[in-house]
CSV table of N, CA, C and O in Angstrom, one decimal:
chain,number,residue,atom,x,y,z
R,1417,UNK,N,226.8,-27.9,39.6
R,1417,UNK,CA,225.4,-28.8,39.6
R,1417,UNK,C,225.3,-29.7,38.8
R,1417,UNK,O,225.9,-29.7,37.6
R,1418,UNK,N,224.7,-30.9,39.4
R,1418,UNK,CA,224.9,-32.2,38.8
R,1418,UNK,C,224.2,-32.2,37.9
R,1418,UNK,O,222.6,-31.3,37.6
R,1419,UNK,N,224.0,-33.0,36.5
R,1419,UNK,CA,223.1,-32.7,35.7
R,1419,UNK,C,221.4,-33.3,35.9
R,1419,UNK,O,220.5,-32.9,36.1
R,1420,UNK,N,221.7,-34.1,37.2
R,1420,UNK,CA,220.3,-34.5,37.5
R,1420,UNK,C,219.3,-33.4,38.4
R,1420,UNK,O,218.2,-33.2,37.9
R,1421,UNK,N,219.9,-32.9,39.0
R,1421,UNK,CA,219.3,-31.3,39.7
R,1421,UNK,C,219.2,-30.6,38.6
R,1421,UNK,O,218.1,-30.1,38.4
R,1422,UNK,N,219.8,-30.4,37.5
R,1422,UNK,CA,219.4,-29.7,36.2
R,1422,UNK,C,217.9,-30.3,35.6
R,1422,UNK,O,217.1,-29.3,35.3
R,1423,UNK,N,218.0,-31.3,35.1
R,1423,UNK,CA,217.0,-32.2,34.7
R,1423,UNK,C,215.9,-31.9,35.4
R,1423,UNK,O,214.9,-31.4,35.2
R,1424,UNK,N,216.0,-32.1,37.1
R,1424,UNK,CA,214.9,-31.7,38.0
R,1424,UNK,C,214.5,-30.2,37.6
R,1424,UNK,O,213.1,-30.1,37.7
R,1425,UNK,N,215.2,-29.4,37.6
R,1425,UNK,CA,214.7,-28.0,37.6
R,1425,UNK,C,213.9,-27.8,36.1
R,1425,UNK,O,212.7,-27.5,36.2
R,1426,UNK,N,214.3,-28.5,35.6
R,1426,UNK,CA,213.6,-28.7,33.8
R,1426,UNK,C,212.4,-29.1,33.8
R,1426,UNK,O,211.1,-28.7,33.4
R,1427,UNK,N,212.2,-30.5,34.7
R,1427,UNK,CA,210.8,-30.9,34.4
R,1427,UNK,C,209.8,-30.2,35.5
R,1427,UNK,O,208.9,-29.7,35.3
R,1428,UNK,N,210.4,-29.5,36.6
R,1428,UNK,CA,209.3,-28.8,37.6
R,1428,UNK,C,209.2,-27.6,36.3
R,1428,UNK,O,207.9,-27.1,36.6
R,1429,UNK,N,209.6,-26.9,35.9
R,1429,UNK,CA,209.5,-25.9,35.1
R,1429,UNK,C,208.3,-26.3,33.9
R,1429,UNK,O,207.8,-25.5,33.5
R,1430,UNK,N,208.6,-27.3,33.0
R,1430,UNK,CA,207.7,-28.0,32.1
R,1430,UNK,C,206.6,-28.5,32.7
R,1430,UNK,O,205.6,-28.8,32.2
R,1431,UNK,N,206.4,-28.8,34.0
R,1431,UNK,CA,205.3,-29.6,34.6
R,1431,UNK,C,204.1,-28.5,34.8
R,1431,UNK,O,203.9,-27.2,34.7
R,1432,UNK,N,202.7,-28.9,35.4
R,1432,UNK,CA,201.8,-28.0,35.5
R,1432,UNK,C,201.6,-28.0,36.6
R,1432,UNK,O,200.3,-27.6,37.2
R,1433,UNK,N,202.3,-28.2,37.9
R,1433,UNK,CA,202.4,-28.2,39.2
R,1433,UNK,C,202.2,-26.4,39.7
R,1433,UNK,O,202.6,-25.3,38.7
R,1434,UNK,N,201.0,-26.0,40.4
R,1434,UNK,CA,201.2,-24.8,40.8
R,1434,UNK,C,202.3,-23.6,41.1
R,1434,UNK,O,203.5,-24.6,42.2
R,1435,UNK,N,202.5,-22.6,40.8
R,1435,UNK,CA,203.7,-22.2,41.0
R,1435,UNK,C,203.4,-21.3,42.4
R,1435,UNK,O,202.8,-20.2,42.6
R,1436,UNK,N,204.0,-21.9,43.4
R,1436,UNK,CA,203.9,-21.3,44.5
R,1436,UNK,C,205.2,-21.0,45.1
R,1436,UNK,O,206.1,-21.8,44.8
R,1437,UNK,N,205.3,-20.5,46.5
R,1437,UNK,CA,206.8,-20.0,46.9
R,1437,UNK,C,207.6,-21.8,47.3
R,1437,UNK,O,208.6,-21.5,47.0
R,1438,UNK,N,206.6,-22.2,47.9
R,1438,UNK,CA,207.4,-23.9,47.9
R,1438,UNK,C,207.7,-24.4,46.6
R,1438,UNK,O,209.0,-25.3,46.8
R,1439,UNK,N,207.1,-24.4,45.8
R,1439,UNK,CA,207.6,-25.0,44.6
R,1439,UNK,C,209.3,-24.2,44.0
R,1439,UNK,O,210.1,-24.6,43.9
R,1440,UNK,N,209.1,-22.9,44.4
R,1440,UNK,CA,210.1,-21.7,43.9
R,1440,UNK,C,211.3,-22.5,44.5
R,1440,UNK,O,212.4,-22.4,43.9
R,1441,UNK,N,211.2,-22.5,45.8
R,1441,UNK,CA,212.5,-23.1,46.6
R,1441,UNK,C,212.9,-24.4,46.4
R,1441,UNK,O,214.2,-25.0,46.6
R,1442,UNK,N,211.8,-25.2,45.6
R,1442,UNK,CA,212.8,-26.2,45.2
R,1442,UNK,C,214.1,-26.5,44.3
R,1442,UNK,O,214.2,-27.0,44.0
R,1443,UNK,N,213.5,-24.8,43.6
R,1443,UNK,CA,214.6,-24.6,42.4
R,1443,UNK,C,216.0,-23.9,43.2
R,1443,UNK,O,216.9,-24.0,42.4
R,1444,UNK,N,215.6,-24.3,44.2
R,1444,UNK,CA,217.2,-23.2,45.4
R,1444,UNK,C,216.5,-22.2,45.9
R,1444,UNK,O,215.5,-22.1,46.2
R,1445,UNK,N,218.3,-21.2,46.5
R,1445,UNK,CA,217.5,-20.3,47.0
R,1445,UNK,C,217.8,-19.1,46.5
R,1445,UNK,O,217.5,-17.7,46.9
R,1446,UNK,N,218.5,-19.5,45.4
R,1446,UNK,CA,218.8,-18.1,44.7
R,1446,UNK,C,220.5,-17.6,45.0
R,1446,UNK,O,221.0,-16.8,44.5
R,1447,UNK,N,220.8,-18.0,45.9
R,1447,UNK,CA,222.2,-17.9,46.3
R,1447,UNK,C,223.5,-17.8,45.5
R,1447,UNK,O,224.7,-17.1,45.6
R,1448,UNK,N,223.3,-18.7,44.6
R,1448,UNK,CA,224.4,-19.0,43.3
R,1448,UNK,C,223.5,-18.5,42.1
R,1448,UNK,O,222.6,-18.9,42.0
R,1449,UNK,N,224.2,-18.6,41.1
R,1449,UNK,CA,224.1,-18.0,39.7
R,1449,UNK,C,222.6,-18.6,39.0
R,1449,UNK,O,221.6,-18.4,38.4
R,1450,UNK,N,223.5,-20.1,39.1
R,1450,UNK,CA,222.3,-21.3,38.3
R,1450,UNK,C,221.0,-21.0,39.0
R,1450,UNK,O,220.0,-21.4,38.7
R,1451,UNK,N,220.8,-20.9,40.2
R,1451,UNK,CA,219.3,-21.2,41.4
R,1451,UNK,C,218.8,-19.6,40.8
R,1451,UNK,O,217.3,-20.1,40.7
R,1452,UNK,N,219.4,-18.7,40.8
R,1452,UNK,CA,218.8,-17.2,40.8
R,1452,UNK,C,218.4,-17.5,39.2
R,1452,UNK,O,217.0,-17.2,39.0
R,1453,UNK,N,218.9,-17.8,38.2
R,1453,UNK,CA,218.6,-17.5,37.0
R,1453,UNK,C,217.3,-18.9,37.2
R,1453,UNK,O,216.3,-18.3,35.7
R,1454,UNK,N,217.5,-19.7,37.5
R,1454,UNK,CA,216.2,-20.5,37.3
R,1454,UNK,C,214.9,-20.1,38.1
R,1454,UNK,O,214.0,-20.4,37.7
R,1455,UNK,N,215.2,-20.0,39.1
R,1455,UNK,CA,214.0,-19.2,39.4
R,1455,UNK,C,213.3,-18.3,38.8
R,1455,UNK,O,211.9,-18.1,38.6
R,1456,UNK,N,214.1,-17.3,38.1
R,1456,UNK,CA,213.9,-16.2,37.6
R,1456,UNK,C,213.2,-16.8,36.3
R,1456,UNK,O,212.1,-16.1,36.0
R,1457,UNK,N,213.6,-17.4,35.4
R,1457,UNK,CA,213.4,-18.4,34.6
R,1457,UNK,C,212.0,-19.1,34.6
R,1457,UNK,O,211.0,-18.6,33.9
R,1458,UNK,N,211.8,-19.5,35.9
R,1458,UNK,CA,210.6,-20.2,36.3
R,1458,UNK,C,209.4,-19.0,36.1
R,1458,UNK,O,208.1,-19.4,35.9
R,1459,UNK,N,209.8,-18.3,36.9
R,1459,UNK,CA,208.7,-17.3,37.2
R,1459,UNK,C,208.3,-16.2,35.9
R,1459,UNK,O,206.8,-16.1,35.9
R,1460,UNK,N,209.0,-16.1,35.0
R,1460,UNK,CA,209.0,-15.7,33.9
R,1460,UNK,C,208.4,-16.3,33.4
R,1460,UNK,O,207.2,-15.6,32.9
R,1461,UNK,N,208.2,-17.6,33.3
R,1461,UNK,CA,207.4,-18.7,32.3
R,1461,UNK,C,206.0,-18.7,32.7
R,1461,UNK,O,205.0,-18.6,32.3
R,1462,UNK,N,206.1,-19.0,34.4
R,1462,UNK,CA,205.0,-19.2,34.8
R,1462,UNK,C,204.1,-18.2,35.3
R,1462,UNK,O,203.1,-17.9,35.2
R,1463,UNK,N,204.5,-16.8,34.4
R,1463,UNK,CA,203.7,-15.5,35.0
R,1463,UNK,C,202.3,-15.4,33.4
R,1463,UNK,O,202.1,-14.5,33.6
R,1464,UNK,N,202.7,-16.1,32.5
R,1464,UNK,CA,201.6,-15.8,31.7
R,1464,UNK,C,201.7,-14.4,30.9
R,1464,UNK,O,200.5,-14.1,31.3
R,1465,UNK,N,202.2,-14.1,30.7
R,1465,UNK,CA,202.4,-12.6,30.2
R,1465,UNK,C,202.1,-11.4,31.0
R,1465,UNK,O,201.9,-10.3,30.7
R,1466,UNK,N,202.1,-11.8,32.4
R,1466,UNK,CA,201.4,-10.3,33.4
R,1466,UNK,C,203.2,-10.2,34.5
R,1466,UNK,O,203.6,-11.0,35.2
R,1467,UNK,N,203.6,-9.3,34.0
R,1467,UNK,CA,204.7,-8.3,34.9
R,1467,UNK,C,204.6,-8.7,36.5
R,1467,UNK,O,205.7,-9.3,37.2
R,1468,UNK,N,203.5,-8.0,37.1
R,1468,UNK,CA,203.2,-8.3,38.7
R,1468,UNK,C,203.4,-9.9,39.3
R,1468,UNK,O,204.2,-9.8,39.8
R,1469,UNK,N,202.9,-10.7,38.4
R,1469,UNK,CA,202.7,-12.3,38.5
R,1469,UNK,C,204.2,-12.5,38.5
R,1469,UNK,O,204.5,-13.2,39.7
R,1470,UNK,N,205.0,-12.5,37.8
R,1470,UNK,CA,206.2,-13.0,37.3
R,1470,UNK,C,207.2,-12.5,38.6
R,1470,UNK,O,207.8,-13.5,39.4
R,1471,UNK,N,207.5,-11.2,39.1
R,1471,UNK,CA,208.0,-10.8,39.9
R,1471,UNK,C,207.5,-11.1,41.1
R,1471,UNK,O,208.8,-11.2,41.9
R,1472,UNK,N,206.6,-10.9,41.4
R,1472,UNK,CA,205.9,-11.6,42.8
R,1472,UNK,C,206.4,-13.1,43.2
R,1472,UNK,O,206.7,-13.3,43.6
R,1473,UNK,N,206.0,-13.8,42.0
R,1473,UNK,CA,206.2,-14.9,42.4
R,1473,UNK,C,208.1,-15.4,42.6
R,1473,UNK,O,208.1,-15.8,43.1
R,1474,UNK,N,208.6,-14.7,41.9
R,1474,UNK,CA,210.4,-14.6,42.0
R,1474,UNK,C,210.7,-13.7,43.5
R,1474,UNK,O,211.9,-14.4,43.4
R,1475,UNK,N,209.8,-13.1,44.0
R,1475,UNK,CA,210.5,-12.4,45.1
R,1475,UNK,C,209.9,-13.4,46.6
R,1475,UNK,O,210.5,-13.2,47.5
R,1476,UNK,N,209.2,-13.9,46.5
R,1476,UNK,CA,208.1,-14.4,47.5
R,1476,UNK,C,208.6,-16.1,47.8
R,1476,UNK,O,207.6,-17.0,47.8
R,1477,UNK,N,209.8,-16.0,48.5
R,1477,UNK,CA,210.9,-17.4,48.9
R,1477,UNK,C,211.7,-16.8,49.7
R,1477,UNK,O,211.9,-15.4,49.9
R,1478,UNK,N,212.2,-17.4,50.4
R,1478,UNK,CA,213.1,-17.0,51.4
R,1478,UNK,C,214.7,-17.7,51.1
R,1478,UNK,O,215.6,-17.6,52.2
R,1479,UNK,N,214.9,-17.1,50.0
R,1479,UNK,CA,216.2,-17.3,49.2
R,1479,UNK,C,216.5,-16.1,49.0
R,1479,UNK,O,216.4,-15.2,49.6
R,1480,UNK,N,217.5,-15.7,48.0
R,1480,UNK,CA,218.0,-14.3,47.3
R,1480,UNK,C,217.3,-13.6,46.7
R,1480,UNK,O,217.3,-13.8,45.5
R,1481,UNK,N,216.0,-13.2,47.5
R,1481,UNK,CA,214.9,-12.7,46.6
R,1481,UNK,C,215.3,-11.4,45.5
R,1481,UNK,O,214.3,-11.3,44.8
R,1482,UNK,N,216.0,-10.5,46.2
R,1482,UNK,CA,216.3,-9.2,45.6
R,1482,UNK,C,216.9,-9.7,43.8
R,1482,UNK,O,216.7,-8.8,43.1
R,1483,UNK,N,217.6,-10.6,44.2
R,1483,UNK,CA,218.1,-11.0,42.9
R,1483,UNK,C,217.1,-11.5,41.6
R,1483,UNK,O,217.4,-11.3,41.0
R,1484,UNK,N,216.9,-12.6,42.5
R,1484,UNK,CA,215.9,-13.6,41.9
R,1484,UNK,C,214.8,-12.3,41.1
R,1484,UNK,O,214.1,-12.6,39.9
R,1485,UNK,N,214.3,-11.5,41.9
R,1485,UNK,CA,213.2,-10.6,41.4
R,1485,UNK,C,213.7,-9.8,40.5
R,1485,UNK,O,213.1,-9.2,39.1
R,1486,UNK,N,215.2,-9.0,40.3
R,1486,UNK,CA,215.7,-8.6,39.6
R,1486,UNK,C,215.7,-9.2,38.4
R,1486,UNK,O,215.8,-8.2,37.1
R,1487,UNK,N,216.1,-10.6,38.4
R,1487,UNK,CA,216.5,-10.9,37.2
R,1487,UNK,C,215.0,-11.1,36.5
R,1487,UNK,O,215.0,-11.0,34.9
R,1488,UNK,N,214.3,-11.6,36.9
R,1488,UNK,CA,212.8,-12.0,36.8
R,1488,UNK,C,212.3,-10.5,35.9
R,1488,UNK,O,211.8,-10.5,34.7
R,1489,UNK,N,212.7,-9.7,36.4
R,1489,UNK,CA,212.1,-8.4,36.2
R,1489,UNK,C,212.6,-7.9,35.0
R,1489,UNK,O,211.7,-7.3,34.2
R,1490,UNK,N,214.0,-8.4,34.7
R,1490,UNK,CA,214.3,-7.6,33.3
R,1490,UNK,C,214.0,-8.6,32.4
R,1490,UNK,O,214.2,-7.9,31.2
R,1491,UNK,N,213.9,-10.1,32.2
R,1491,UNK,CA,213.4,-10.9,31.6
R,1491,UNK,C,212.1,-10.6,31.0
R,1491,UNK,O,212.1,-10.5,29.8
R,1492,UNK,N,210.8,-9.9,32.1
R,1492,UNK,CA,209.7,-9.6,31.7
R,1492,UNK,C,209.3,-8.3,31.2
R,1492,UNK,O,208.8,-8.3,30.0
R,1493,UNK,N,210.5,-7.7,31.5
R,1493,UNK,CA,210.6,-6.0,30.9
R,1493,UNK,C,211.2,-6.3,29.3
R,1493,UNK,O,210.3,-5.5,28.5
R,1494,UNK,N,211.8,-7.3,29.2
R,1494,UNK,CA,212.5,-7.2,27.6
R,1494,UNK,C,211.3,-7.9,26.8
R,1494,UNK,O,211.1,-7.5,25.6
R,1495,UNK,N,210.9,-8.4,27.5
R,1495,UNK,CA,209.3,-9.7,26.8
R,1495,UNK,C,208.4,-9.0,26.7
R,1495,UNK,O,207.3,-8.8,25.7
R,1496,UNK,N,208.3,-8.0,27.3
R,1496,UNK,CA,206.3,-7.5,27.4
R,1496,UNK,C,206.4,-6.1,27.5
R,1496,UNK,O,205.7,-5.3,26.7
R,1497,UNK,N,207.7,-5.3,27.4
R,1497,UNK,CA,208.1,-3.9,27.5
R,1497,UNK,C,207.2,-2.9,28.6
R,1497,UNK,O,206.5,-3.2,29.4
R,1498,UNK,N,207.6,-1.8,28.6
R,1498,UNK,CA,207.2,-0.6,29.7
R,1498,UNK,C,206.0,-0.3,29.9
R,1498,UNK,O,205.1,-0.6,31.0
R,1499,UNK,N,205.0,-1.0,29.2
R,1499,UNK,CA,203.4,-0.7,29.0
R,1499,UNK,C,203.2,-1.9,30.2
R,1499,UNK,O,202.0,-1.6,30.6
R,1500,UNK,N,203.7,-2.8,30.7
R,1500,UNK,CA,203.3,-4.2,31.2
R,1500,UNK,C,203.8,-3.6,32.5
R,1500,UNK,O,203.0,-4.5,33.7
R,1501,UNK,N,205.0,-2.6,33.1
R,1501,UNK,CA,204.7,-2.4,34.3
R,1501,UNK,C,203.6,-1.7,35.2
R,1501,UNK,O,203.1,-1.2,34.8
R,1502,UNK,N,203.4,-2.2,36.5
R,1502,UNK,CA,202.1,-1.7,36.8
R,1502,UNK,C,202.3,-0.3,37.4
R,1502,UNK,O,203.4,0.2,38.1
R,1503,UNK,N,201.5,0.5,37.0
R,1503,UNK,CA,201.5,1.7,37.2
R,1503,UNK,C,202.0,2.4,38.7
R,1503,UNK,O,202.7,3.2,38.3
R,1504,UNK,N,201.4,1.7,39.5
R,1504,UNK,CA,201.7,1.9,41.0
R,1504,UNK,C,203.0,2.1,41.4
R,1504,UNK,O,203.5,2.1,42.3
R,1505,UNK,N,203.7,0.7,40.9
R,1505,UNK,CA,205.3,0.7,41.1
R,1505,UNK,C,206.1,1.7,40.3
R,1505,UNK,O,207.0,2.0,40.9
R,1506,UNK,N,205.5,2.1,39.3
R,1506,UNK,CA,206.5,2.8,38.2
R,1506,UNK,C,206.5,4.2,39.0
R,1506,UNK,O,206.9,5.0,39.2
R,1507,UNK,N,205.0,4.7,39.2
R,1507,UNK,CA,204.8,5.7,40.3
R,1507,UNK,C,205.9,6.5,41.4
R,1507,UNK,O,206.3,7.6,41.7
R,1508,UNK,N,206.1,5.2,41.8
R,1508,UNK,CA,207.0,5.2,43.1
R,1508,UNK,C,208.1,5.0,42.9
R,1508,UNK,O,209.3,5.1,43.9
R,1509,UNK,N,208.7,5.0,42.4
R,1509,UNK,CA,210.4,4.5,41.3
R,1509,UNK,C,211.0,5.9,41.6
R,1509,UNK,O,210.9,7.1,40.8
R,1510,UNK,N,212.1,5.6,42.2
R,1510,UNK,CA,213.2,6.9,42.7
R,1510,UNK,C,213.7,7.3,41.5
R,1510,UNK,O,214.3,5.8,40.4
R,1511,UNK,N,214.5,8.4,41.1
R,1511,UNK,CA,214.9,8.4,39.8
R,1511,UNK,C,214.2,8.0,38.4
R,1511,UNK,O,215.0,7.9,37.6
R,1512,UNK,N,213.1,8.5,38.5
R,1512,UNK,CA,212.3,7.5,37.1
R,1512,UNK,C,212.8,8.5,36.0
R,1512,UNK,O,213.2,7.6,35.4
R,1513,UNK,N,212.9,9.8,36.2
R,1513,UNK,CA,213.4,10.6,34.7
R,1513,UNK,C,214.2,10.5,34.2
R,1513,UNK,O,214.8,10.2,33.2
R,1514,UNK,N,215.5,9.8,35.1
R,1514,UNK,CA,216.8,9.5,34.4
R,1514,UNK,C,216.5,8.3,34.2
R,1514,UNK,O,217.4,7.9,33.2
R,1515,UNK,N,216.1,7.3,34.9
R,1515,UNK,CA,216.1,5.8,34.2
R,1515,UNK,C,215.5,5.7,32.9
R,1515,UNK,O,216.1,5.2,31.8
R,1516,UNK,N,213.8,6.6,32.8
R,1516,UNK,CA,213.4,6.4,31.2
R,1516,UNK,C,214.1,7.4,30.6
R,1516,UNK,O,214.5,6.6,29.3
R,1517,UNK,N,215.3,8.3,30.5
R,1517,UNK,CA,216.4,9.0,29.8
R,1517,UNK,C,217.3,8.1,29.4
R,1517,UNK,O,217.7,7.7,28.2
R,1518,UNK,N,217.7,7.2,30.3
R,1518,UNK,CA,218.7,6.0,30.1
R,1518,UNK,C,218.2,5.4,28.9
R,1518,UNK,O,218.9,4.7,28.1
R,1519,UNK,N,217.1,4.5,29.4
R,1519,UNK,CA,216.4,3.7,28.8
R,1519,UNK,C,216.2,3.9,27.5
R,1519,UNK,O,216.2,3.3,26.6
R,1520,UNK,N,215.5,5.3,26.7
R,1520,UNK,CA,215.2,5.8,25.8
R,1520,UNK,C,216.6,6.0,24.8
R,1520,UNK,O,216.3,5.7,24.2
R,1521,UNK,N,218.1,5.9,25.6
R,1521,UNK,CA,219.3,6.1,24.8
R,1521,UNK,C,219.5,4.8,23.4
R,1521,UNK,O,219.3,3.8,24.3
R,1522,UNK,N,219.5,5.1,22.7
R,1522,UNK,CA,220.1,4.0,22.0
R,1522,UNK,C,221.3,3.3,22.1
R,1522,UNK,O,222.3,4.0,22.8
R,1523,UNK,N,221.3,2.0,21.6
R,1523,UNK,CA,222.2,1.2,22.3
R,1523,UNK,C,223.1,0.8,20.9
R,1523,UNK,O,222.5,0.8,20.5
R,1524,UNK,N,224.5,1.6,21.0
R,1524,UNK,CA,225.4,1.2,20.2
R,1524,UNK,C,226.5,0.1,20.5
R,1524,UNK,O,227.5,0.3,21.7
R,1525,UNK,N,226.3,-1.1,19.8
R,1525,UNK,CA,227.1,-2.5,20.0
R,1525,UNK,C,228.4,-2.3,19.6
R,1525,UNK,O,228.9,-3.0,19.4
R,1526,UNK,N,228.8,-1.1,18.8
R,1526,UNK,CA,230.0,-1.3,17.8
R,1526,UNK,C,230.8,-0.2,18.6
R,1526,UNK,O,231.9,-0.3,17.9
R,1527,UNK,N,230.8,0.0,20.0
R,1527,UNK,CA,231.9,0.8,20.7
R,1527,UNK,C,231.9,2.5,20.2
R,1527,UNK,O,232.5,2.7,21.0
R,1528,UNK,N,231.4,3.2,19.7
R,1528,UNK,CA,231.5,4.3,19.4
R,1528,UNK,C,230.7,4.9,20.3
R,1528,UNK,O,229.9,4.9,20.7
R,1529,UNK,N,231.5,6.2,20.6
R,1529,UNK,CA,230.7,6.6,21.4
R,1529,UNK,C,229.1,7.2,21.1
R,1529,UNK,O,229.0,7.6,19.7
R,1530,UNK,N,227.9,7.2,22.0
R,1530,UNK,CA,227.0,7.4,21.5
R,1530,UNK,C,226.8,9.0,21.8
R,1530,UNK,O,227.4,10.0,22.0
R,1531,UNK,N,225.6,9.9,20.9
R,1531,UNK,CA,225.2,10.9,21.5
R,1531,UNK,C,224.5,11.7,22.4
R,1531,UNK,O,223.7,12.2,22.6
R,1532,UNK,N,224.4,10.4,23.1
R,1532,UNK,CA,223.3,10.4,24.2
R,1532,UNK,C,223.5,11.4,25.3
R,1532,UNK,O,224.9,11.7,25.5
R,1533,UNK,N,222.9,11.1,26.8
R,1533,UNK,CA,223.7,11.6,28.1
R,1533,UNK,C,224.9,11.2,28.5
R,1533,UNK,O,225.3,11.4,29.4
R,1534,UNK,N,225.6,9.6,28.3
R,1534,UNK,CA,226.6,9.3,28.8
R,1534,UNK,C,228.0,9.7,28.5
R,1534,UNK,O,228.5,9.5,27.0
């Protein structure tokens, strides 16, 4: 990515322009890493601490929306926590019990085996 394109993306993220699918597409389609990350970060920043708003903004474009939505969801989930997830989305989640169990497992960064389920 050229410095000019990166500069344009930063300016767009900092602007007060409405966050629409057309604006998101100015950041790229999300088929390459820097575009997917740019779209996800833009959506997360523009979400105004609303998980649903950020993820919907990240997926409603004509590019690699599953990737951009996953990245935005991870960013917003880390920022806002489980309580911010829309209840109707969580209720429909496949393997919810497994995911909740794994998410509750403490992260061991020193490489020693954990005492959890893995």
